XYZ file of C-alpha atoms in Angstrom:
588
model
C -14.057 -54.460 29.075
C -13.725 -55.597 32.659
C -10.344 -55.163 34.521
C -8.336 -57.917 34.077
C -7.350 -60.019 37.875
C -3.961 -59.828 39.250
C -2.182 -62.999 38.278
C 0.997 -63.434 40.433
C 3.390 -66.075 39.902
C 2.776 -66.220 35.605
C 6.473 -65.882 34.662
C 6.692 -68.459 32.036
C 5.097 -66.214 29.192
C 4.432 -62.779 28.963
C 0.828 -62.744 27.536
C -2.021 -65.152 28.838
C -5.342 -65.959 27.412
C -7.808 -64.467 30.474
C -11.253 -65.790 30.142
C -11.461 -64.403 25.809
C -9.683 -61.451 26.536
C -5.448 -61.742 26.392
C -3.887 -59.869 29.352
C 0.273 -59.264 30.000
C 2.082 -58.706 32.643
C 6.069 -58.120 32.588
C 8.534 -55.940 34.910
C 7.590 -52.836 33.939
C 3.665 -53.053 33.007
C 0.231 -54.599 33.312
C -2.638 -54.160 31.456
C -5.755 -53.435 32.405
C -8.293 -53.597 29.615
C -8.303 -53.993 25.719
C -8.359 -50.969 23.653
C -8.740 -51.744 20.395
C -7.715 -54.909 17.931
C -6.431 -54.645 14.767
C -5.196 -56.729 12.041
C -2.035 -57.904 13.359
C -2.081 -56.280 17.067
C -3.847 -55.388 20.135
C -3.463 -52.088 21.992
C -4.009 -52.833 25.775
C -3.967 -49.456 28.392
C -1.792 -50.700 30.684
C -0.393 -49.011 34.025
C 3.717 -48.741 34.764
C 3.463 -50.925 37.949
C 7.573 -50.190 39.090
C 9.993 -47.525 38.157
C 8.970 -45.400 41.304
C 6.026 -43.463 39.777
C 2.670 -44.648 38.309
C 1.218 -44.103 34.745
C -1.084 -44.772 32.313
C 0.088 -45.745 29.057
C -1.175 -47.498 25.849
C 0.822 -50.866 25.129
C 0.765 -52.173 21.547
C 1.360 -55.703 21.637
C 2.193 -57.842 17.961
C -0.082 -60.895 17.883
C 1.152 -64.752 18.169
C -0.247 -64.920 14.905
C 1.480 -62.486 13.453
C 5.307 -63.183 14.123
C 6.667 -63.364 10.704
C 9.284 -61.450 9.332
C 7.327 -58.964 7.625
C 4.795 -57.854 10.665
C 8.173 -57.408 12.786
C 9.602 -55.596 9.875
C 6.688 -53.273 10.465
C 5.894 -53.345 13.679
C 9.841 -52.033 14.158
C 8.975 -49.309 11.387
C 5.631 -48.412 13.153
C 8.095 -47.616 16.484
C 11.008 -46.201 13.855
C 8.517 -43.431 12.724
C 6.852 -42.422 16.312
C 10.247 -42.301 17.220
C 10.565 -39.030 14.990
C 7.855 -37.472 15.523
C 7.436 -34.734 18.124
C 4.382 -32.554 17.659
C 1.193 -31.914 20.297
C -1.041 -33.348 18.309
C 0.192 -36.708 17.881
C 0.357 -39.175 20.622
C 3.586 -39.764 21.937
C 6.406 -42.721 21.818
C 7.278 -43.739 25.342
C 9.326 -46.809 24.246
C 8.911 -50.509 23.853
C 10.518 -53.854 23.898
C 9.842 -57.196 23.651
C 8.166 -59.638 25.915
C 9.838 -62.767 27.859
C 7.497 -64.544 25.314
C 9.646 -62.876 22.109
C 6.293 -60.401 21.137
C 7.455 -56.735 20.748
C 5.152 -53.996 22.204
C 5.331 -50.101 21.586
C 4.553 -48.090 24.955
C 2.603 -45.092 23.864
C 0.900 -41.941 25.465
C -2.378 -42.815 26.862
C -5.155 -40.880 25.212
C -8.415 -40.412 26.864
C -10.293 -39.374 23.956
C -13.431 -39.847 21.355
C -13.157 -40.679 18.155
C -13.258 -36.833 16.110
C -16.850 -37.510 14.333
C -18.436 -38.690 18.135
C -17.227 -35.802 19.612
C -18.139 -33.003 17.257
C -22.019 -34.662 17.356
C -21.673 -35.188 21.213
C -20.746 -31.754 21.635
C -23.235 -30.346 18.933
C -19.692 -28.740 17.348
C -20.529 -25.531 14.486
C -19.636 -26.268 10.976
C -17.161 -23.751 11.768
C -15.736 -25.326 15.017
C -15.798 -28.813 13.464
C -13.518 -26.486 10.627
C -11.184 -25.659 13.309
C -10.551 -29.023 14.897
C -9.471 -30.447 11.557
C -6.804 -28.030 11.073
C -5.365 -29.031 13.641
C -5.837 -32.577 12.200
C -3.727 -31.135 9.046
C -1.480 -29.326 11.221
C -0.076 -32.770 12.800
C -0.647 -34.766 9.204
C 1.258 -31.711 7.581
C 4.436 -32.133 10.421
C 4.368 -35.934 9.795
C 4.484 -35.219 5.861
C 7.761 -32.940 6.577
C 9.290 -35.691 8.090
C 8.494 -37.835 4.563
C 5.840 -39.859 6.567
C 2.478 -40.651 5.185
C 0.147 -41.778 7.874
C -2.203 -43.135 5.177
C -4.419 -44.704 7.333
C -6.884 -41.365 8.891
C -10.292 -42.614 9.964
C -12.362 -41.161 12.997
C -11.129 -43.737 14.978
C -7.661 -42.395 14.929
C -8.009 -39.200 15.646
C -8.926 -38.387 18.683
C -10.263 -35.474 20.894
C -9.566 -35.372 24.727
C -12.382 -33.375 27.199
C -9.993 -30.364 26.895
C -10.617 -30.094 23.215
C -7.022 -31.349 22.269
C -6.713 -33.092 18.914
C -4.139 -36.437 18.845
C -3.710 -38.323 15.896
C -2.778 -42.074 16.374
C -1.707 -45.332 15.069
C 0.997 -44.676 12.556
C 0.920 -48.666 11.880
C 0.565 -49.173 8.225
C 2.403 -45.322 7.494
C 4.592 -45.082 4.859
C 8.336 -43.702 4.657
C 8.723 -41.747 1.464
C 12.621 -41.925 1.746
C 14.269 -44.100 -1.043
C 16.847 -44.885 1.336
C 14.983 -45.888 4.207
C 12.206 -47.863 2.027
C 14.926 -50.294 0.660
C 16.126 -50.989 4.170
C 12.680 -52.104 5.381
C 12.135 -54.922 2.625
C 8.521 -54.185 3.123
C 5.094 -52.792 1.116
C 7.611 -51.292 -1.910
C 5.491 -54.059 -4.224
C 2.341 -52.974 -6.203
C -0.694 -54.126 -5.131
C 0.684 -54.699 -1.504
C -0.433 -51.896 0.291
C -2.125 -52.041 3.529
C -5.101 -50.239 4.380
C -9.001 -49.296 5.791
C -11.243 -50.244 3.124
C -14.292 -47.715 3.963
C -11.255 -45.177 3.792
C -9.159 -46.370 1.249
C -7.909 -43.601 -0.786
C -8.034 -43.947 -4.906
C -3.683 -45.137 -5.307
C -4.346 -47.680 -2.343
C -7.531 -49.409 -3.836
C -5.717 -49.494 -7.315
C -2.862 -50.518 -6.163
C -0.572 -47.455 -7.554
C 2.249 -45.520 -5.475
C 1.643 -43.909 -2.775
C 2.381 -40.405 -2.086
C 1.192 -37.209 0.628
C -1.987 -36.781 -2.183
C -2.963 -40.246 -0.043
C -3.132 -38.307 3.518
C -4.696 -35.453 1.469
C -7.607 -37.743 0.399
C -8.617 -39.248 3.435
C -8.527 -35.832 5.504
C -10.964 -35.533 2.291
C -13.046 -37.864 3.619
C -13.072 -36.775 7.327
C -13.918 -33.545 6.582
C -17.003 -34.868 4.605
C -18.152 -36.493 7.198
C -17.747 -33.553 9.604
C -19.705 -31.365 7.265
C -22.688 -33.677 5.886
C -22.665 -36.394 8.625
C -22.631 -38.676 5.363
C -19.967 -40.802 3.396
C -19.669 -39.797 -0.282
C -19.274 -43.489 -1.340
C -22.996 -44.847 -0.433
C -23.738 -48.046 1.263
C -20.550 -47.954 4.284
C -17.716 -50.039 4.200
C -16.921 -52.149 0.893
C -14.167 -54.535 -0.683
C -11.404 -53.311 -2.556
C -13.039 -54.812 -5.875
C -16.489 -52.866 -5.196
C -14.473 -49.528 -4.351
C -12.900 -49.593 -7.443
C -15.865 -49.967 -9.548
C -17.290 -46.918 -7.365
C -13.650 -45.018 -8.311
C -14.721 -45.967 -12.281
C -18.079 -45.290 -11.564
C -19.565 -42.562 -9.329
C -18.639 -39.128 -9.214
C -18.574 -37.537 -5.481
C -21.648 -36.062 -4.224
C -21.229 -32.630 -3.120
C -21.830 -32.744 1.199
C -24.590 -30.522 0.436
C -26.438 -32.579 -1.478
C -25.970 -35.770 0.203
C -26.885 -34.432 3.096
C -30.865 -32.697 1.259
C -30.748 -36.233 -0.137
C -29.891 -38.589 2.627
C -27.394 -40.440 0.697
C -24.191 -41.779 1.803
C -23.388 -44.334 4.582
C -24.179 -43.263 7.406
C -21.219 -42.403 10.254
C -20.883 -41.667 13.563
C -23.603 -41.221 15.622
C -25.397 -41.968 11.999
C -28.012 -44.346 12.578
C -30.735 -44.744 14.656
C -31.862 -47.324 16.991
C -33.105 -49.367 14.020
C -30.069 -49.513 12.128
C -32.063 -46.688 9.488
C -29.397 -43.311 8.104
C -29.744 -40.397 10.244
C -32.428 -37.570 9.168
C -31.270 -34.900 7.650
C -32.732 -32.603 10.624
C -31.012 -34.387 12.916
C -27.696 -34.116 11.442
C -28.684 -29.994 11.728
C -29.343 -30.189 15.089
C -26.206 -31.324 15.947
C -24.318 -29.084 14.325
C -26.304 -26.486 16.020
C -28.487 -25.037 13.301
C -31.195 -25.870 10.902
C -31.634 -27.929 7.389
C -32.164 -24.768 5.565
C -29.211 -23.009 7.091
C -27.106 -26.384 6.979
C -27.493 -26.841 3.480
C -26.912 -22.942 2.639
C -23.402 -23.078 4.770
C -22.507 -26.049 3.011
C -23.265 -25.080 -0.500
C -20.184 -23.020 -2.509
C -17.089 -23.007 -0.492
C -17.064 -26.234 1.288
C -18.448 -28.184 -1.798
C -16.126 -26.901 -3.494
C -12.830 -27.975 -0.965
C -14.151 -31.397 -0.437
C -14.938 -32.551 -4.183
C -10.774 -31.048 -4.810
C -9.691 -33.150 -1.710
C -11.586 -36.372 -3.377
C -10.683 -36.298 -6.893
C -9.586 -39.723 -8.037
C -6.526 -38.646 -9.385
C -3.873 -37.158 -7.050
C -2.522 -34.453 -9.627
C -6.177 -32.986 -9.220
C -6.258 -32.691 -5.457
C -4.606 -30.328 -3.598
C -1.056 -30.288 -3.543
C -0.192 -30.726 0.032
C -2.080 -30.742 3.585
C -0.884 -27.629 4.049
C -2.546 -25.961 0.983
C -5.553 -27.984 2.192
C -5.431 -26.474 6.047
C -5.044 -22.975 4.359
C -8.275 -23.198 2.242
C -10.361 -24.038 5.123
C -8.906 -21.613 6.998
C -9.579 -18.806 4.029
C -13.295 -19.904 4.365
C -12.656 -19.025 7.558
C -12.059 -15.612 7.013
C -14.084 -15.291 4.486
C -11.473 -15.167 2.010
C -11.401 -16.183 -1.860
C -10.233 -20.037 -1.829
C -8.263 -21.506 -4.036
C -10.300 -24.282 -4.990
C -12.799 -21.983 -6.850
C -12.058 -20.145 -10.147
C -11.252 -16.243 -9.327
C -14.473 -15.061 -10.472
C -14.973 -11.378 -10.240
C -18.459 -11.145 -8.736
C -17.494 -14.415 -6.053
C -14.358 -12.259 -4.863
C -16.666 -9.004 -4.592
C -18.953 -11.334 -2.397
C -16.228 -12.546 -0.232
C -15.314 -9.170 0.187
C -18.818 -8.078 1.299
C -18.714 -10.891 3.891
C -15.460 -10.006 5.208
C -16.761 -6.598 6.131
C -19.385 -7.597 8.393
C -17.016 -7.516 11.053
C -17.217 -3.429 10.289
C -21.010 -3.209 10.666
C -19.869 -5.275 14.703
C -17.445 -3.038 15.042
C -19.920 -0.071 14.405
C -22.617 -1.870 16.886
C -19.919 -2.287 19.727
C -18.869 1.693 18.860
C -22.197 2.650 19.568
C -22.268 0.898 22.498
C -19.290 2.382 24.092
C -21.116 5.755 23.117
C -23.993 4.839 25.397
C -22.406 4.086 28.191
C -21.022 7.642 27.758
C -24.328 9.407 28.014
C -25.206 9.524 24.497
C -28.161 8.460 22.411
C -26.369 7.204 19.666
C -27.152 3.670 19.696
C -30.555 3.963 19.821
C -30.666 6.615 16.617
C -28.691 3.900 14.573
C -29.379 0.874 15.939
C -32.079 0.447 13.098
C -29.604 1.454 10.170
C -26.832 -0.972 11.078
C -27.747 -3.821 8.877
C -27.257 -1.567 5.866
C -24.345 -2.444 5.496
C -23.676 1.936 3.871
C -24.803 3.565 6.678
C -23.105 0.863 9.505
C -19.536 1.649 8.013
C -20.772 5.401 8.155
C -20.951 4.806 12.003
C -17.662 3.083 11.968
C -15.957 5.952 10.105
C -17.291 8.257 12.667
C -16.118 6.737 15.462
C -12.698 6.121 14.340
C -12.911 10.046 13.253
C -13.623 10.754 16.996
C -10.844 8.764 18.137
C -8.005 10.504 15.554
C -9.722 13.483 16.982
C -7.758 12.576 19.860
C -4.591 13.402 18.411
C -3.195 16.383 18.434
C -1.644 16.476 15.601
C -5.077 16.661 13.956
C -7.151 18.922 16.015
C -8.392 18.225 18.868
C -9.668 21.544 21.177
C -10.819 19.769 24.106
C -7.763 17.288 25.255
C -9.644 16.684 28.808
C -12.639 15.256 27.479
C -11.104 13.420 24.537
C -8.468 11.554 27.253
C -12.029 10.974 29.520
C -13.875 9.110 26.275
C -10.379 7.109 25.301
C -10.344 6.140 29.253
C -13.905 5.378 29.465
C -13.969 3.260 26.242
C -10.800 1.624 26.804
C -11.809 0.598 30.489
C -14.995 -1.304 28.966
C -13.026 -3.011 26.451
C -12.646 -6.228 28.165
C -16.356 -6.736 29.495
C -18.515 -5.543 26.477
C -16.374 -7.369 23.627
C -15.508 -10.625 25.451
C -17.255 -12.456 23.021
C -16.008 -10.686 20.143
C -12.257 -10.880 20.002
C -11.866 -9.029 16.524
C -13.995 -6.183 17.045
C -12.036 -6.260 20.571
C -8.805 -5.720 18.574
C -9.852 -3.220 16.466
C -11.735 -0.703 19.158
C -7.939 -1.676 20.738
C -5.814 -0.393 18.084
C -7.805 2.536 17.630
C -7.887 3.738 21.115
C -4.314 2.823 20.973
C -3.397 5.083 18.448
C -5.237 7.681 19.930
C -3.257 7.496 23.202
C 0.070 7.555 20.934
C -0.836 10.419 19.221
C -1.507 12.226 22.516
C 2.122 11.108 23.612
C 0.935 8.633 26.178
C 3.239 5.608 25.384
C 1.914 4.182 29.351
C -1.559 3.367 27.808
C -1.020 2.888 24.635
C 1.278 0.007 25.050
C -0.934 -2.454 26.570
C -3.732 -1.774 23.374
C -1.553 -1.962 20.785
C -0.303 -5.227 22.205
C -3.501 -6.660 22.985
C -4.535 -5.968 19.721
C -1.793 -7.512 18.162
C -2.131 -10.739 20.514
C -5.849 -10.957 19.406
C -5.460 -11.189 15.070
C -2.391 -13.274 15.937
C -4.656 -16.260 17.664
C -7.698 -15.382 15.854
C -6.682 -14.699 11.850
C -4.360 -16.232 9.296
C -0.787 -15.580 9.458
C -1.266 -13.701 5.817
C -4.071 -11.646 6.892
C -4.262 -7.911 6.123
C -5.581 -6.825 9.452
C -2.386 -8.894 10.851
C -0.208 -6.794 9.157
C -2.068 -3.469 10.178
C -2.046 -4.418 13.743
C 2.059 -4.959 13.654
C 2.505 -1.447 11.708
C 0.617 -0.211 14.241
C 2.889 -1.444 17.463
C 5.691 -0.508 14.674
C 4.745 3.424 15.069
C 4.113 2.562 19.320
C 7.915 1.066 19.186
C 9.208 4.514 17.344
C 7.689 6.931 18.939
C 8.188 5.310 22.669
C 12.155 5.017 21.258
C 12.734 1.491 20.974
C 13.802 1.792 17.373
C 15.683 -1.633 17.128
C 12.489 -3.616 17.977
C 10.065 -1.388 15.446
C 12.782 -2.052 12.534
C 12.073 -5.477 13.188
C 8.128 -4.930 13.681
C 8.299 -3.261 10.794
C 10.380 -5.607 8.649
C 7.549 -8.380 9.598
C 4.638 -6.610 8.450
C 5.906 -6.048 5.002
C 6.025 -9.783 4.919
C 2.100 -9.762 5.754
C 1.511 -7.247 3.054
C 3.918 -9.067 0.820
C 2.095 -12.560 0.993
C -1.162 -10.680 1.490
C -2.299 -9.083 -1.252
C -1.364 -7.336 -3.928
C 2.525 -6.745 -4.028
C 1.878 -2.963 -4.759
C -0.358 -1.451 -2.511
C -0.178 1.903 -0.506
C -0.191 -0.336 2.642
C 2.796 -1.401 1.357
C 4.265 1.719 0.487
C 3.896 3.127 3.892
C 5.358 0.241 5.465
C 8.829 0.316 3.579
C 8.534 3.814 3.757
C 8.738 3.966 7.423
C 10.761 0.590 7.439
C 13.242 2.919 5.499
C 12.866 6.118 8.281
C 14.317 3.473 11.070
C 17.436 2.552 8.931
C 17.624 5.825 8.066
C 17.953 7.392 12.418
C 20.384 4.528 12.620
C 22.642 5.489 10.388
C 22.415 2.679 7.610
C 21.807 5.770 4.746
C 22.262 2.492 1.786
C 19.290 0.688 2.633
C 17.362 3.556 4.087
C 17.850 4.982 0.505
C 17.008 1.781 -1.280
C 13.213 1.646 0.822
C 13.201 5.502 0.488
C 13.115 4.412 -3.458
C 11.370 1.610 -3.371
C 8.291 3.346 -1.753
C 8.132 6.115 -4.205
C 8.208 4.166 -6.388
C 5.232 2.298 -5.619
C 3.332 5.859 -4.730
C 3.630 7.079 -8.562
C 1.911 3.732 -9.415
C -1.582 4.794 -10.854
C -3.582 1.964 -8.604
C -1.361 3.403 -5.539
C -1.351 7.482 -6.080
C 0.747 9.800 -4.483
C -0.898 11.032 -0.352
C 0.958 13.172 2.273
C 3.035 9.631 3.184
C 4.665 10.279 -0.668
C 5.771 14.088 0.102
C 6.874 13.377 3.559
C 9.478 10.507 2.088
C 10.044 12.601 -0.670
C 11.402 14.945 2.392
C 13.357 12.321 4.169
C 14.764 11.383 0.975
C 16.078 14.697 0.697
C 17.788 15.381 3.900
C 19.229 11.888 3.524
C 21.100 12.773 0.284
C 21.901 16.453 1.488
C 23.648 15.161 4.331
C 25.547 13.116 2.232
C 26.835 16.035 0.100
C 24.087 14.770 -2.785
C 22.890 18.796 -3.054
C 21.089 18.675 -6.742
C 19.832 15.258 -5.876
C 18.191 16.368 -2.617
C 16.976 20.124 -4.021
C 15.192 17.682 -6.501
């Protein structure tokens, strides 16, 4: 829309009819072009013209139309709930007011942004990537639900990506407080059948009229994710009335993304439709998600299938439970993890556990390479074998064996040359993994440990850190390798004396292992055990004891089984009760 003119001297009211387009101007602001319209207001962006600075804004202005009791009832809960909000991802409450004319306006941050669906096709976003921009979508859904809040009203059009790749979520005008309390001060949507809402995103208990609850937010992040995936809507033919979408809720069962998207069905979205007004090919919708049909269709199939059709089941007791257990499926797929929408099979977890591992046949490509650039003709000899996936962990396992052979403690006969390869492949760490930040962190932690073992705390510190910094950006905060990476700055902390800090390093990675996997594991073991050694060189003998126990106890498990870790607690154990006097205990 064109900028509106400056219109000295209009003091009488504070909005004006310009041309078709409604302008205002008060002390404080003046706006500058329309932003959107909805049912009861406009959202103007607007510049702060006094107050000694200058600033863009978005100014929410209620309607002449829409001056009844109830729309200022709302309007004031709209500003009520932005109020108490604070996260990065949603836009921010600057204040408000009301106009010399009696209309109240909300002053909110100014977001320079494109809708989430146009800017995952404008920027030809990966099924993954697209993945990772709507968990941040749950992350700020899941902070509003905390607060009781259900935004209940998530379309593409309110949420919002900037050019830096930042994710806002907007317009919290028809939310909904889930407080008792609060509800029965408003006066407002508590009756059946009353609640406000997008039609083409309605969820099931706002078409039908029933009570609404987080499972609402749940459905329509559902719906955007969907879209994301397919480029499709699951209910076919775009936007409908309330009386057709509930026919469709008694009627149609959704289509899994992957086949609407072979099929062409579903209403088109986004960049959707062609020039003609015709649903975007199938191809197309590939291209801009950066691959092909074929390999669309493939990715899509399983997994995500599988999380959308839970997010969209009509009844709310069958979706997921929360955002958050929504955000943490997608971000299992992610890893390549078992999710929880899927039965536990036994041959899909061995398959998830296959896929997981390819990292180990990049980590035995980027080990080779560090070989070469020492002079050897390594990669070459098994650049051919790594896709099998037997003979690429082979490499792997050598080249970690080459690194322990760094240590002392385990052998090594030529220090020199051992401290030269450690150097050399530490030095290239940077440049030759940029791109790959896990096999980075792994090549890092082994080096690191290397280092350690040889007693050089100066370079081992900055690996095991960078390591550490790495799985905590990249992987879930319940991921194993998470957990091996803090055990491993644990042992750093020890042996470079800062025993307070590894207690607590140590104390955080049996949480990992805890939420993890399997709550009795030799991972697990190992960690108390040496969680147990640190109380123990403080002087807290009680609850070094109790770990001291607890660990043994998990080594004579027959899925754990006793190593060298069980005999050398079993010895720490002992001095532990000799010097306590505890003589037949600790001879035992």
């Amino acid at each position: 829309p064109p900028r509106f003119p400056a219109e000295d001297g209009i003091r009488d009211e504070s909005l004006r009819l310009v041309g078709s387009e409604m302008c205002i101007r008060d002390r404080d602001y003046r706006l500058v072009e329309v932003l959107g319209v909805g049912g009861s207001s406009t959202v103007f962006r607007a510049e702060r013209t006094q107050g000694g600075f200058e600033q863009e804004v978005a100014l929410k202005v209620l309607d002449a139309s829409s001056l009844s009791a109830g729309a200022m009832e709302r309007f004031r809960l709209e500003r009520q709930i932005l109020a108490g909000l604070e996260h990065p991802s949603i836009a921010r409450l600057l204040g408000g007011g009301v106009t010399d004319g009696g209309r109240p306006y909300i002053v909110m941050e100014y977001v320079d942004g494109t809708p989430i669906d146009r800017y995952c096709d404008h920027h030809r976003l990966t099924v993954s990537d697209r993945i990772q921009l709507l968990r941040t979508v749950c992350g700020a859904v899941q902070a509003a639900n905390q607060k009781l809040i259900v935004h209940r009203d998530l379309k593409p059009a309110n949420v919002m990506v900037t050019r830096e790749g930042r994710v806002k979520l907007l317009d919290f005008g028809i939310a909904k407080l889930l407080d008792p309390g609060d509800e029965s001060e408003l006066g407002v949507d508590t009756q059946t059948g009353v609640h406000p809402m997008t039609p083409a995103y309605a969820s099931p208990e706002q078409a039908l009229g029933l009570p609404i609850t987080t499972a609402t937010d749940v459905y329509q992040l559902g719906l955007l994710l969907y879209e994301l995936l397919c480029g499709r809507r699951p209910r076919t033919g775009g936007a409908r009335s309330l009386d057709e979408i509930r026919e469709w809720l008694g009627q149609q069962a959704v289509q899994p993304p992957s086949r609407a998207l072979r099929r062409g069905l579903g209403a088109s979205v986004a960049n959707g439709t062609d020039d003609n007004g015709q649903a975007t090919p199938p191809e197309e919708i590939a291209r801009r998600r950066r691959t092909h049909l074929d390999r669309l269709h493939s990715k899509l199939r399983g997994d995500l299938d599988q999380i959308a059709i839970k997010a969209l089941q009509v009844e709310a007791d069958a979706r997921y439970g929360s955002v958050a257990e929504l955000e943490a499926d997608l971000g299992r797929y992610l890893a390549a993890r078992p999710i929880r929408a899927r039965p536990p099979a036994l041959g899909y977890r061995i398959r998830k556990f296959l896929a997981r591992h390819r990292v180990g046949s990049t980590l035995s490509v980027a080990a080779l390479a560090i070989i070469a650039y020492l002079g050897t003709g390594l990669v070459r000899q098994y650049r051919a074998t790594v896709i099998e996936r037997d003979k690429a962990q082979a490499i792997s396992d050598y080249m970690t064996g080459m690194f322990t052979r760094a240590n002392p403690w385990q052998g090594a006969r030529d220090t020199l040359s051992a401290i030269a390869l450690l150097e050399e492949g530490s030095v290239r760490l940077d440049s030759d993994l940029a791109g790959e930040p896990l096999v980075r962190a792994a090549m890092s932690e082994s080096i690191g440990r290397a280092f350690s073992g040889l007693g050089d705390w100066q370079r081992a510190g900055p690996l095991v850190d960078t390591a550490l910094a790495i799985r905590r950006r990249v992987l879930p905060a319940d991921h194993p390798d998470l957990a091996s990476s803090l055990v491993t700055r644990a042992q750093w902390l020890l042996e470079a004396g800062r025993v307070a800090e590894a207690e607590e390093t140590y104390s955080e990675a049996i949480g990992v292992l805890t939420v993890a996997g399997s709550p009795e594991s030799q991972d697990l073991a190992e960690a108390i055990a040496a969680y147990g050694y640190v109380q123990h060189i403080q002087g807290r003998t009680a609850q070094a004891e109790g770990n001291y126990a607890e660990a043994l106890r998990l080594y004579a498990l027959p899925n754990v089984g006793p190593t060298d870790k069980t005999a050398e607690t079993m010895s720490n154990l002992g001095w532990l009760l000799s010097a306590q006097g505890r003589l037949e205990e600790a001879e035992e």
